[in-house]
Amino acid sequence: MANFGHVYLIGAGPGDPGLLTLRGKDILEKADVVVYDRLVSQAILGMCNPKAKMVDVGKMPTHHKVKQSEINKLLVQFAKEYPQGVIARLKGGDPFVFGRGGEEALELVAAGVEFDVVPGITSAISVPAYAGIPVSHRGIATSFHIITGHEKAESNGELSLDFENLAKCPGTLIFLMGIANMDFIAKRLIECGKDPKTPLAFIEKGTTPYQRTVMATLETAGETIVRENVTAPAITIMGGVVELGKTLAWKKNLPLSGKRLVVTRAAKQASGISARLSALGAEVIETPMIETRTLECPLVMAQAHDSIGSAMPVCEQPVTALASHVIANPEGARQSRPADFSSLANFDILAFTSTNGVESFFKQLLASGRDIRILAGKKIASVGKITEKKLLEYGIRCDYVPEDHTGEGLGKLLAALNPIPQSTEGATSYPIPRILLLQGNLADDTLLNLLPQATRWVVYETLPVSELPDWKREAVENADAVVFASTSAVENYCSVILSGVRSTESKDLNRDSSTTPNGFAQNDNNACYPRKSFCIGRMTESAAKSHGFETVTSDETTMDSLVKKIVEFYTKNS
Ligand code: SAH
């Protein structure tokens, strides 16, 4: 078999991210490329390996959509471009239920590319379930049929449906992709003898916070679509089971149902607030504003001696200052120097304080042409369990992990270590263990303060996110409001999201020239961003105001108070 990447045809389910399979999630987390469709939810895209190449092949209906034949070719191309890579082909619902997964699989077989199918929960069954409609029910429907309402016959361009037989079919009929043709479909079914009073339901955007069920009968189908403005994606379900939906509709309208809120993740507590807003029905778009990057090689200060003994002053200025200076300023880069891996010989203990630190260090070690044998005989310390687990992935067990999993705990643990006896020329000496800290440029000085003899290598840097992936930018554009949990969140958000806003000399989004009639800020690409913001306390409020946001502010500076305020706002204004 040729050395190709492996393609996974994955079903993303109908919309609710909780309906993605565990296997699907597992593959997305390690994917090198994700080729995804329009109906895949933002939350699921957010689960993909952040380093994956994200390829959108299903733009909105008004935009250019990549043709199926091109998608087929693209999958083969990626399999070739990424030998041994993981290529995820992510589709709404189930890949083999009107998902054209079969066509893609045939192309892969023809090209000799190996693939797996990871089934998804199809909308055909799950969307009715979320509307309280069982597709089969004892005494009402003993079969159900899933039908495309879209496929045209090549001969005459008419819908290629066998209306005669469908009209006779006693089971539940479930139409996908049929809204535009439903008036015609309903009339033809009646003409062919189906009872005009057959109960029917349209379920729009099922399983998402925007789900809506509209009931009708076969004879009122067409007019109901127009009157209620039923829009895609929606399924149409016909048959006696629809009546059960009146009693079994279980999905409650929550206070924030139908609201899309952006939560910036500058503050640690932001993910807590995301979970709470989701539980209240909101669709939450989390936008992390920082990213980490492995440095080409570790950095040490020029003044630091690697071949240190116990009492060596490691840094004459704090390394945090060094790293940001070195990284931000090319002048500074000359003052620092790359660490030399051969100097690892001068350390007894290597201490890691994050998984990023572990990954970056080993990447750099391998890039230097060495491997883990250079660590033979060294003691390894980790700040906590997650970092410890990451080290285990590299085949390394930790010797020291503090019970409280904090930097302070690690510092105290290492500071209390007994001196290591060493024999030189018959005499035994007890030098203090020589410790190397492997950290990021924003690590604080807790460890260095507790371990003045330690050296720090900066192995990765933390930077503000400079670009958001297209799908995230689009999600933010269509949001109702932004939730700010700190002033730094406001600043980060504005520098990342609004960097292209029209007025360069003024960031004031209230300016007429930069706002659209619906009151959104607009950037050079005519993208619109929400102007409404929910702020935690007065300081955050004034930061948001200074950038031109409309603000609704929590009474107290707590998450509880902020969430309460958001619910209050939407309850009053709905
Ligand atoms: N493979 C998909 C179907 C793709 S065809 C599956 O198994 O679900 C696309 C059609 O599926 C849409 O036109 C719509 O009819 C239906 N659909 C998909 N997601 C939906 C949703 N969340 N709510 C309602 N209908 C949905």
Coordinates of C-alpha atoms and ligand atoms in Angstrom, one line a residue:
M1 CA 0.0 0.0 0.0
A2 CA 1.3 3.4 -0.9
N3 CA 2.5 5.7 1.8
F4 CA -0.7 7.8 2.0
G5 CA -2.5 9.5 4.8
H6 CA -5.6 7.8 6.2
V7 CA -9.0 9.4 5.5
Y8 CA -11.8 9.2 8.0
L9 CA -15.4 9.9 6.8
I10 CA -16.9 11.2 10.0
G11 CA -20.5 12.0 10.8
A12 CA -20.8 15.2 12.9
G13 CA -24.4 14.5 13.9
P14 CA -27.2 17.0 13.5
G15 CA -25.9 20.1 15.3
D16 CA -25.9 19.5 19.0
P17 CA -22.1 19.0 19.6
G18 CA -23.0 16.5 22.3
L19 CA -24.2 14.2 19.6
L20 CA -20.8 13.7 18.0
T21 CA -19.5 10.2 18.6
L22 CA -16.5 9.6 20.9
R23 CA -14.6 8.1 18.0
G24 CA -15.3 11.1 15.8
K25 CA -14.1 13.5 18.5
D26 CA -11.0 11.4 19.1
I27 CA -10.0 11.6 15.4
L28 CA -10.7 15.3 15.1
E29 CA -8.4 16.0 18.1
K30 CA -5.5 14.4 16.2
A31 CA -6.4 15.4 12.6
D32 CA -3.8 17.0 10.4
V33 CA -6.5 18.2 7.9
V34 CA -10.2 18.7 8.5
V35 CA -12.4 19.0 5.4
Y36 CA -15.8 20.1 6.6
D37 CA -19.3 20.9 5.4
R38 CA -21.6 23.8 6.1
L39 CA -23.9 22.1 8.5
V40 CA -21.1 21.2 11.0
S41 CA -21.5 23.2 14.2
Q42 CA -18.9 25.7 15.4
A43 CA -18.6 23.9 18.6
I44 CA -17.4 20.7 16.8
L45 CA -15.0 22.7 14.7
G46 CA -13.6 24.1 17.9
M47 CA -12.9 20.5 19.1
C48 CA -10.5 19.9 16.1
N49 CA -6.8 19.8 16.6
P50 CA -6.0 23.6 16.7
K51 CA -3.0 22.9 14.4
A52 CA -5.1 21.1 11.8
K53 CA -5.5 22.7 8.3
M54 CA -9.2 23.6 8.2
V55 CA -10.8 23.4 4.8
D56 CA -14.4 24.6 4.3
V57 CA -16.0 23.0 1.3
G58 CA -19.5 24.0 2.1
K59 CA -19.8 27.7 2.1
M60 CA -23.3 29.3 2.7
P61 CA -25.7 28.6 -0.2
T62 CA -25.1 32.1 -1.6
H63 CA -21.4 31.7 -1.8
H64 CA -19.4 29.4 -4.0
K65 CA -19.6 25.8 -2.9
V66 CA -16.9 23.3 -3.8
K67 CA -18.2 20.8 -6.3
Q68 CA -18.5 17.2 -5.1
S69 CA -16.0 16.0 -7.8
E70 CA -13.5 18.6 -6.4
I71 CA -14.1 17.4 -2.9
N72 CA -13.4 13.8 -3.9
K73 CA -10.1 14.9 -5.6
L74 CA -9.2 17.1 -2.6
L75 CA -9.4 14.1 -0.2
V76 CA -7.0 12.1 -2.4
Q77 CA -4.7 15.1 -2.7
F78 CA -4.5 15.5 1.1
A79 CA -3.9 11.8 1.6
K80 CA -0.9 12.2 -0.7
E81 CA 0.3 15.5 0.8
Y82 CA 0.1 14.0 4.3
P83 CA 1.7 10.6 4.3
Q84 CA 0.7 8.8 7.5
G85 CA -1.4 11.9 8.3
V86 CA -5.0 11.9 9.6
I87 CA -7.4 13.4 7.2
A88 CA -10.9 14.0 8.7
R89 CA -13.8 14.4 6.2
L90 CA -16.4 15.9 8.5
K91 CA -20.1 15.9 7.4
G92 CA -23.4 16.8 8.9
G93 CA -25.4 13.9 10.3
D94 CA -24.3 10.5 9.0
P95 CA -21.8 10.4 6.1
F96 CA -23.8 7.7 4.3
V97 CA -27.3 9.3 4.6
F98 CA -27.6 11.7 1.8
G99 CA -24.1 12.8 2.6
R100 CA -22.4 11.6 -0.6
G101 CA -19.9 9.7 1.6
G102 CA -20.2 6.7 -0.7
E103 CA -19.0 8.7 -3.7
E104 CA -16.0 10.0 -1.7
A105 CA -15.2 6.4 -0.5
L106 CA -15.3 5.1 -4.1
E107 CA -12.8 7.8 -5.2
L108 CA -10.5 6.8 -2.3
V109 CA -10.7 3.2 -3.2
A110 CA -9.8 4.0 -6.8
A111 CA -6.8 6.0 -5.7
G112 CA -5.6 3.3 -3.2
V113 CA -6.2 5.5 -0.2
E114 CA -7.3 3.7 3.0
F115 CA -10.3 5.0 4.9
D116 CA -12.6 4.4 7.8
V117 CA -16.2 5.4 8.1
V118 CA -17.2 6.9 11.5
P119 CA -21.0 6.9 11.4
G120 CA -22.8 9.9 12.8
I121 CA -26.3 10.5 14.2
T122 CA -28.5 11.3 11.2
S123 CA -30.8 14.3 11.4
A124 CA -33.5 12.1 9.9
I125 CA -34.1 10.4 13.2
S126 CA -32.5 12.7 15.8
V127 CA -34.2 15.9 14.7
P128 CA -37.7 14.4 15.1
A129 CA -36.5 12.9 18.5
Y130 CA -35.5 16.4 19.7
A131 CA -39.0 17.6 18.7
G132 CA -40.6 14.7 20.7
I133 CA -41.6 12.7 17.6
P134 CA -40.6 9.0 17.5
V135 CA -40.2 7.9 13.9
S136 CA -41.8 4.6 14.7
H137 CA -44.4 3.9 17.4
R138 CA -46.3 0.7 18.2
G139 CA -49.8 0.8 16.7
I140 CA -49.0 4.0 14.6
A141 CA -46.0 3.4 12.4
T142 CA -44.2 0.1 11.8
S143 CA -41.7 1.5 9.3
F144 CA -40.1 4.8 8.4
H145 CA -38.7 6.0 5.1
I146 CA -36.0 8.6 4.6
I147 CA -36.4 10.4 1.3
T148 CA -34.5 13.1 -0.5
G149 CA -36.7 16.0 -1.5
H150 CA -34.1 17.4 -3.8
E151 CA -32.8 14.9 -6.3
K152 CA -33.9 15.7 -9.9
A153 CA -34.1 13.1 -12.7
E154 CA -31.5 13.7 -15.3
S155 CA -34.0 13.0 -18.1
N156 CA -36.6 15.8 -17.4
G157 CA -35.3 17.7 -14.4
E158 CA -38.3 16.7 -12.3
L159 CA -38.1 15.3 -8.8
S160 CA -37.1 11.7 -9.2
L161 CA -39.6 10.4 -6.6
D162 CA -42.0 7.5 -7.0
F163 CA -45.0 9.4 -5.7
E164 CA -47.4 6.5 -6.4
N165 CA -45.6 4.2 -4.1
L166 CA -44.8 6.8 -1.5
A167 CA -48.5 7.7 -1.2
K168 CA -49.3 4.1 -0.5
C169 CA -46.6 3.7 2.0
P170 CA -48.1 3.3 5.5
G171 CA -44.9 4.2 7.4
T172 CA -43.6 7.6 8.5
L173 CA -42.2 9.6 5.7
I174 CA -39.1 11.8 6.5
F175 CA -37.9 14.2 3.8
L176 CA -34.5 15.7 3.9
M177 CA -33.6 18.7 1.8
G178 CA -37.2 19.1 0.7
I179 CA -38.4 22.5 1.9
A180 CA -38.1 24.3 -1.4
N181 CA -40.0 21.5 -3.2
M182 CA -42.5 20.6 -0.4
D183 CA -45.5 22.4 -1.8
F184 CA -45.1 20.3 -5.0
I185 CA -44.3 17.1 -3.1
A186 CA -47.4 17.5 -0.9
K187 CA -49.7 18.1 -3.8
R188 CA -48.3 15.1 -5.7
L189 CA -48.8 12.8 -2.7
I190 CA -52.4 14.0 -2.4
E191 CA -53.0 13.4 -6.1
C192 CA -51.6 9.9 -5.7
G193 CA -54.1 9.2 -2.9
K194 CA -52.4 10.1 0.4
D195 CA -54.8 11.5 3.0
P196 CA -54.7 15.4 2.8
K197 CA -55.2 15.4 6.6
T198 CA -52.0 13.5 7.3
P199 CA -50.2 15.3 10.1
L200 CA -46.9 16.8 9.2
A201 CA -44.2 18.7 11.0
F202 CA -41.3 20.9 9.8
I203 CA -38.4 20.9 12.2
E204 CA -35.9 23.7 11.5
K205 CA -32.3 23.7 12.8
G206 CA -33.1 20.7 15.0
T207 CA -31.0 19.9 18.0
T208 CA -29.4 23.4 17.9
P209 CA -30.4 26.3 20.2
Y210 CA -32.4 27.6 17.2
Q211 CA -34.6 24.5 16.8
R212 CA -38.2 25.3 15.8
T213 CA -41.1 22.9 15.1
V214 CA -44.0 24.0 12.9
M215 CA -47.0 21.7 12.6
A216 CA -49.2 21.4 9.5
T217 CA -51.1 18.8 7.5
L218 CA -50.3 17.5 4.0
E219 CA -52.9 19.9 2.5
T220 CA -51.6 23.0 4.3
A221 CA -47.9 22.2 3.9
G222 CA -47.1 24.7 1.1
E223 CA -49.0 27.7 2.7
T224 CA -47.5 26.9 6.1
I225 CA -43.9 27.1 4.8
V226 CA -44.6 30.5 3.4
R227 CA -46.6 31.9 6.3
E228 CA -44.1 30.6 9.0
N229 CA -41.1 31.3 6.8
V230 CA -39.7 27.8 7.3
T231 CA -36.1 27.8 6.1
A232 CA -33.3 25.2 5.6
P233 CA -31.9 23.2 7.2
A234 CA -35.2 21.6 8.0
I235 CA -36.7 18.2 7.8
T236 CA -40.3 17.4 7.0
I237 CA -41.9 14.4 8.8
M238 CA -45.3 13.0 7.8
G239 CA -47.5 10.5 9.5
G240 CA -49.5 9.7 12.6
V241 CA -46.4 9.8 14.8
V242 CA -46.3 13.6 14.3
E243 CA -49.3 13.9 16.7
L244 CA -47.2 12.5 19.5
G245 CA -44.9 15.6 19.2
K246 CA -47.7 17.6 20.8
T247 CA -47.5 15.6 24.0
L248 CA -43.8 14.6 23.9
A249 CA -42.0 17.8 22.9
W250 CA -39.5 17.8 25.7
K251 CA -36.9 20.3 24.6
K252 CA -37.5 23.4 26.7
N253 CA -37.1 26.8 25.4
L254 CA -34.3 28.1 27.7
P255 CA -33.8 31.7 28.6
L256 CA -30.9 32.1 26.1
S257 CA -32.1 29.8 23.4
G258 CA -31.4 31.2 20.0
K259 CA -28.7 33.6 21.3
R260 CA -25.2 33.4 20.0
L261 CA -22.7 34.8 22.4
V262 CA -18.9 35.3 21.9
V263 CA -16.9 34.5 25.0
T264 CA -13.2 35.6 24.8
R265 CA -10.9 33.3 26.7
A266 CA -8.4 35.8 28.0
A267 CA -9.4 35.1 31.6
K268 CA -9.2 31.6 33.0
Q269 CA -12.7 31.6 34.3
A270 CA -14.1 32.3 30.8
S271 CA -14.6 28.6 30.1
G272 CA -16.6 28.3 33.2
I273 CA -18.9 31.0 32.0
S274 CA -19.2 29.3 28.6
A275 CA -20.5 26.2 30.1
R276 CA -23.1 28.1 32.1
L277 CA -24.3 30.1 29.1
S278 CA -24.6 26.9 27.1
A279 CA -26.6 25.3 29.8
L280 CA -29.0 28.3 29.6
G281 CA -29.5 27.6 25.9
A282 CA -27.0 30.0 24.3
E283 CA -24.7 29.0 21.4
V284 CA -21.3 30.0 22.8
I285 CA -18.5 30.9 20.5
E286 CA -15.3 30.7 22.4
T287 CA -12.5 32.7 21.0
P288 CA -9.1 32.1 22.6
M289 CA -7.0 35.2 22.2
I290 CA -3.6 33.8 22.9
E291 CA -1.6 31.0 21.3
T292 CA 1.6 29.3 22.1
R293 CA 4.5 28.8 19.8
T294 CA 7.6 26.6 20.3
L295 CA 10.8 28.6 19.9
E296 CA 13.2 27.3 17.3
C297 CA 15.6 26.5 20.2
P298 CA 15.5 27.2 23.9
L299 CA 16.7 30.6 24.9
V300 CA 19.0 31.5 27.8
M301 CA 20.4 34.9 28.8
A302 CA 23.8 35.7 27.5
Q303 CA 25.1 36.3 31.0
A304 CA 24.0 33.0 32.3
H305 CA 26.6 30.3 32.7
D306 CA 25.3 26.9 31.8
S307 CA 28.2 25.1 33.5
I308 CA 27.1 26.3 36.9
G309 CA 27.8 25.2 40.3
S310 CA 25.7 25.6 43.3
A311 CA 26.0 29.3 44.0
M312 CA 25.8 30.7 40.5
P313 CA 23.5 33.6 40.0
V314 CA 21.6 32.4 37.0
C315 CA 19.9 35.5 35.7
E316 CA 20.8 39.1 36.3
Q317 CA 17.3 40.1 35.2
P318 CA 14.1 38.2 35.4
V319 CA 13.8 35.7 32.6
T320 CA 10.2 36.8 31.9
A321 CA 11.6 40.2 31.0
L322 CA 14.3 38.5 29.0
A323 CA 11.9 36.4 27.0
S324 CA 9.5 39.1 26.1
H325 CA 12.4 41.4 25.3
V326 CA 14.2 38.8 23.2
I327 CA 11.1 37.8 21.4
A328 CA 9.6 41.1 20.9
N329 CA 12.8 43.0 20.0
P330 CA 15.4 41.8 17.5
E331 CA 18.0 44.1 19.2
G332 CA 17.4 42.0 22.3
A333 CA 17.8 38.8 20.4
R334 CA 21.5 39.5 20.1
Q335 CA 21.8 39.8 23.9
S336 CA 20.4 36.4 24.5
R337 CA 21.8 33.2 23.2
P338 CA 20.3 29.9 22.2
A339 CA 20.7 27.2 24.7
D340 CA 23.1 24.4 23.9
F341 CA 21.8 20.9 24.6
S342 CA 25.2 19.6 25.4
S343 CA 25.0 21.8 28.5
L344 CA 22.2 19.6 29.8
A345 CA 25.1 17.6 31.3
N346 CA 25.4 20.4 33.9
F347 CA 22.0 19.8 35.4
D348 CA 20.7 17.2 37.8
I349 CA 17.0 17.9 37.7
L350 CA 14.8 19.1 34.8
A351 CA 11.6 20.7 35.9
F352 CA 8.5 21.1 33.7
T353 CA 5.6 23.4 34.5
S354 CA 3.3 22.8 31.5
T355 CA 2.5 20.4 28.7
N356 CA 3.5 23.1 26.3
G357 CA 6.9 23.1 28.0
V358 CA 7.2 19.4 27.6
E359 CA 6.2 19.3 24.0
S360 CA 8.4 22.2 23.0
F361 CA 11.5 20.9 24.8
F362 CA 11.3 17.5 23.1
K363 CA 10.6 19.0 19.7
Q364 CA 13.7 21.2 20.2
L365 CA 15.8 18.3 21.5
L366 CA 15.0 16.2 18.5
A367 CA 15.5 19.1 16.1
S368 CA 19.0 19.5 17.6
G369 CA 19.9 16.0 16.4
R370 CA 19.8 14.4 19.9
D371 CA 17.2 12.2 21.6
I372 CA 16.0 11.3 25.1
R373 CA 19.2 9.3 25.9
I374 CA 20.7 12.7 26.8
L375 CA 18.4 12.7 29.8
A376 CA 19.9 9.4 31.2
G377 CA 20.4 9.6 34.9
K378 CA 18.6 12.9 35.4
K379 CA 15.7 13.5 37.8
I380 CA 12.5 14.8 36.3
A381 CA 10.1 17.1 38.1
S382 CA 6.6 18.1 37.0
V383 CA 4.3 20.7 38.4
G384 CA 1.2 18.5 38.3
K385 CA -0.6 15.4 37.0
I386 CA -1.3 16.7 33.5
T387 CA 2.3 17.6 32.8
E388 CA 3.3 14.3 34.4
K389 CA 1.0 12.4 32.0
K390 CA 2.5 14.3 29.0
L391 CA 6.0 13.3 30.1
L392 CA 4.9 9.7 30.2
E393 CA 4.0 10.0 26.5
Y394 CA 7.6 10.6 25.9
G395 CA 8.5 7.5 28.0
I396 CA 9.6 9.5 31.0
R397 CA 8.4 9.0 34.6
C398 CA 8.5 11.9 37.0
D399 CA 10.6 11.7 40.2
Y400 CA 9.0 14.8 41.8
V401 CA 5.4 16.0 41.6
P402 CA 4.1 18.3 44.4
E403 CA 0.9 17.2 46.1
D404 CA -0.8 20.6 45.5
H405 CA 0.1 20.8 41.8
T406 CA 1.2 24.4 42.0
G407 CA 4.4 26.2 41.0
E408 CA 4.9 27.1 44.7
G409 CA 4.5 23.5 45.7
L410 CA 7.1 22.4 43.2
G411 CA 9.5 25.1 44.2
K412 CA 9.2 24.1 47.9
L413 CA 9.6 20.4 47.1
L414 CA 12.7 20.9 45.0
A415 CA 14.1 23.4 47.5
A416 CA 13.8 20.8 50.3
L417 CA 15.7 18.1 48.4
N418 CA 18.7 16.8 50.2
P419 CA 22.0 17.6 48.7
I420 CA 23.3 15.0 46.3
P421 CA 26.5 13.3 47.5
Q422 CA 29.3 13.3 45.0
S423 CA 32.7 11.8 45.3
T424 CA 35.6 13.5 43.7
E425 CA 39.1 12.2 44.2
G426 CA 38.2 10.3 47.3
A427 CA 36.4 13.3 49.0
T428 CA 32.6 13.5 49.2
S429 CA 31.0 16.8 48.6
Y430 CA 27.3 17.7 48.8
P431 CA 26.5 20.2 46.0
I432 CA 23.0 21.5 45.8
P433 CA 21.1 19.8 42.9
R434 CA 21.4 21.8 39.7
I435 CA 17.9 22.5 38.4
L436 CA 16.9 23.5 34.9
L437 CA 13.4 25.0 34.5
L438 CA 11.8 24.6 31.1
Q439 CA 9.1 27.2 30.8
G440 CA 7.3 29.7 28.6
N441 CA 8.1 33.4 28.2
L442 CA 5.3 34.4 30.5
A443 CA 6.1 32.1 33.4
D444 CA 6.1 34.0 36.6
D445 CA 9.1 34.0 38.9
T446 CA 7.6 31.8 41.6
L447 CA 10.0 29.0 40.9
L448 CA 13.1 31.1 40.4
N449 CA 12.4 32.9 43.7
L450 CA 12.2 29.6 45.6
L451 CA 15.1 28.1 43.7
P452 CA 17.7 30.8 43.3
Q453 CA 20.2 28.3 42.1
A454 CA 18.0 27.2 39.1
T455 CA 18.4 28.2 35.5
R456 CA 15.5 28.8 33.2
W457 CA 15.3 28.0 29.6
V458 CA 12.4 29.6 27.7
V459 CA 11.2 26.9 25.3
Y460 CA 8.0 28.4 24.0
E461 CA 6.4 31.8 23.8
T462 CA 2.8 33.0 24.3
L463 CA 1.5 35.4 21.8
P464 CA -1.8 37.2 21.1
V465 CA -3.6 35.3 18.4
S466 CA -2.9 37.2 15.2
E467 CA -5.5 35.6 13.0
L468 CA -8.7 33.8 13.6
P469 CA -9.7 30.9 11.3
D470 CA -12.4 31.9 8.8
W471 CA -15.0 29.7 10.4
K472 CA -14.5 31.4 13.8
R473 CA -14.5 34.8 12.3
E474 CA -17.8 34.1 10.6
A475 CA -19.3 32.8 13.8
V476 CA -18.2 35.9 15.6
E477 CA -19.7 38.1 12.8
N478 CA -23.1 36.5 13.3
A479 CA -23.2 36.6 17.1
D480 CA -25.7 38.6 19.1
A481 CA -23.2 40.0 21.7
V482 CA -19.8 39.6 23.2
V483 CA -19.3 38.7 26.8
F484 CA -16.3 40.3 28.5
A485 CA -15.0 39.0 31.7
S486 CA -12.0 41.3 32.1
T487 CA -10.5 44.5 30.7
S488 CA -7.7 42.5 29.1
A489 CA -10.4 40.4 27.3
V490 CA -11.8 43.6 25.8
E491 CA -8.3 44.8 24.7
N492 CA -7.4 41.4 23.2
Y493 CA -10.7 41.0 21.5
C494 CA -10.4 44.4 19.9
S495 CA -6.9 43.9 18.7
V496 CA -7.6 40.5 17.2
I497 CA -11.2 40.8 15.9
L498 CA -11.5 44.4 15.1
S499 CA -8.1 44.9 13.6
G500 CA -9.6 45.5 10.2
V501 CA -12.3 47.9 11.3
R502 CA -12.6 50.7 8.8
S503 CA -11.5 53.7 10.8
T504 CA -7.8 53.4 11.5
E505 CA -7.3 56.6 13.4
S506 CA -10.2 56.0 15.7
K507 CA -11.4 52.7 17.2
D508 CA -14.7 54.3 17.9
L509 CA -17.2 51.9 16.4
N510 CA -20.1 54.3 17.0
R511 CA -18.9 56.3 14.0
D512 CA -21.6 56.3 11.3
S513 CA -19.1 55.3 8.6
S514 CA -18.2 52.1 10.4
T515 CA -21.6 50.9 11.4
T516 CA -24.3 49.2 9.4
P517 CA -28.0 49.8 9.7
N518 CA -28.4 46.9 12.1
G519 CA -26.0 48.5 14.4
F520 CA -22.9 46.4 13.9
A521 CA -19.4 47.4 13.5
Q522 CA -18.1 46.8 10.1
N523 CA -14.5 46.2 8.9
D524 CA -12.8 46.6 5.6
N525 CA -14.1 43.3 4.3
N526 CA -17.6 44.4 5.1
A527 CA -17.7 41.9 7.9
C528 CA -20.0 42.9 10.7
Y529 CA -19.3 42.3 14.4
P530 CA -21.7 42.6 17.3
R531 CA -21.6 45.9 19.1
K532 CA -23.5 44.7 22.2
S533 CA -21.4 43.6 25.1
F534 CA -22.0 42.2 28.5
C535 CA -19.4 43.3 31.0
I536 CA -18.3 42.1 34.4
G537 CA -18.1 45.2 36.5
R538 CA -17.4 48.8 35.8
M539 CA -13.7 48.6 34.8
T540 CA -14.5 46.1 32.0
E541 CA -17.5 48.3 31.1
S542 CA -15.4 51.4 30.6
A543 CA -12.8 49.5 28.5
A544 CA -15.6 48.2 26.3
K545 CA -17.2 51.7 26.1
S546 CA -13.9 53.2 25.1
H547 CA -13.9 50.8 22.1
G548 CA -17.5 51.9 21.2
F549 CA -19.4 48.9 22.5
E550 CA -22.9 49.2 23.9
T551 CA -22.7 47.8 27.4
V552 CA -24.8 45.9 29.8
T553 CA -22.9 45.5 33.1
S554 CA -23.2 43.1 36.0
D555 CA -24.1 44.6 39.3
E556 CA -21.3 42.8 41.0
T557 CA -17.9 41.6 39.7
T558 CA -18.8 38.0 39.8
M559 CA -19.7 35.4 37.1
D560 CA -23.0 34.7 38.9
S561 CA -24.0 38.4 38.6
L562 CA -22.9 38.6 35.0
V563 CA -24.8 35.5 33.9
K564 CA -27.9 36.8 35.8
K565 CA -27.6 40.1 34.0
I566 CA -27.4 38.4 30.6
V567 CA -30.5 36.3 31.3
E568 CA -32.4 39.4 32.7
F569 CA -31.5 41.3 29.5
Y570 CA -32.8 38.7 27.1
T571 CA -35.9 37.9 29.2
K572 CA -36.8 41.6 29.1
N573 CA -36.0 42.1 25.5
S574 CA -37.5 39.0 24.0
Ligands
SAH1 N1 -26.1 13.4 6.1 C1 -27.1 14.2 6.7 C2 -28.1 14.7 5.7 C3 -27.4 15.6 4.7 S1 -28.6 16.3 3.6 C4 -27.7 13.5 7.9 O1 -27.5 12.3 8.0 O2 -28.4 14.1 8.6 C5 -28.9 17.8 4.4 C6 -30.4 17.9 4.9 O3 -30.4 17.2 6.2 C7 -30.9 19.3 5.2 O4 -31.4 19.9 4.0 C8 -32.0 19.0 6.1 O5 -33.1 18.5 5.5 C9 -31.4 17.9 7.0 N2 -30.8 18.4 8.2 C10 -29.5 18.3 8.5 N3 -29.3 18.8 9.8 C11 -30.5 19.3 10.2 C12 -30.9 19.9 11.3 N4 -30.1 20.2 12.3 N5 -32.2 20.2 11.4 C13 -33.1 20.0 10.4 N6 -32.7 19.3 9.3 C14 -31.4 19.0 9.2

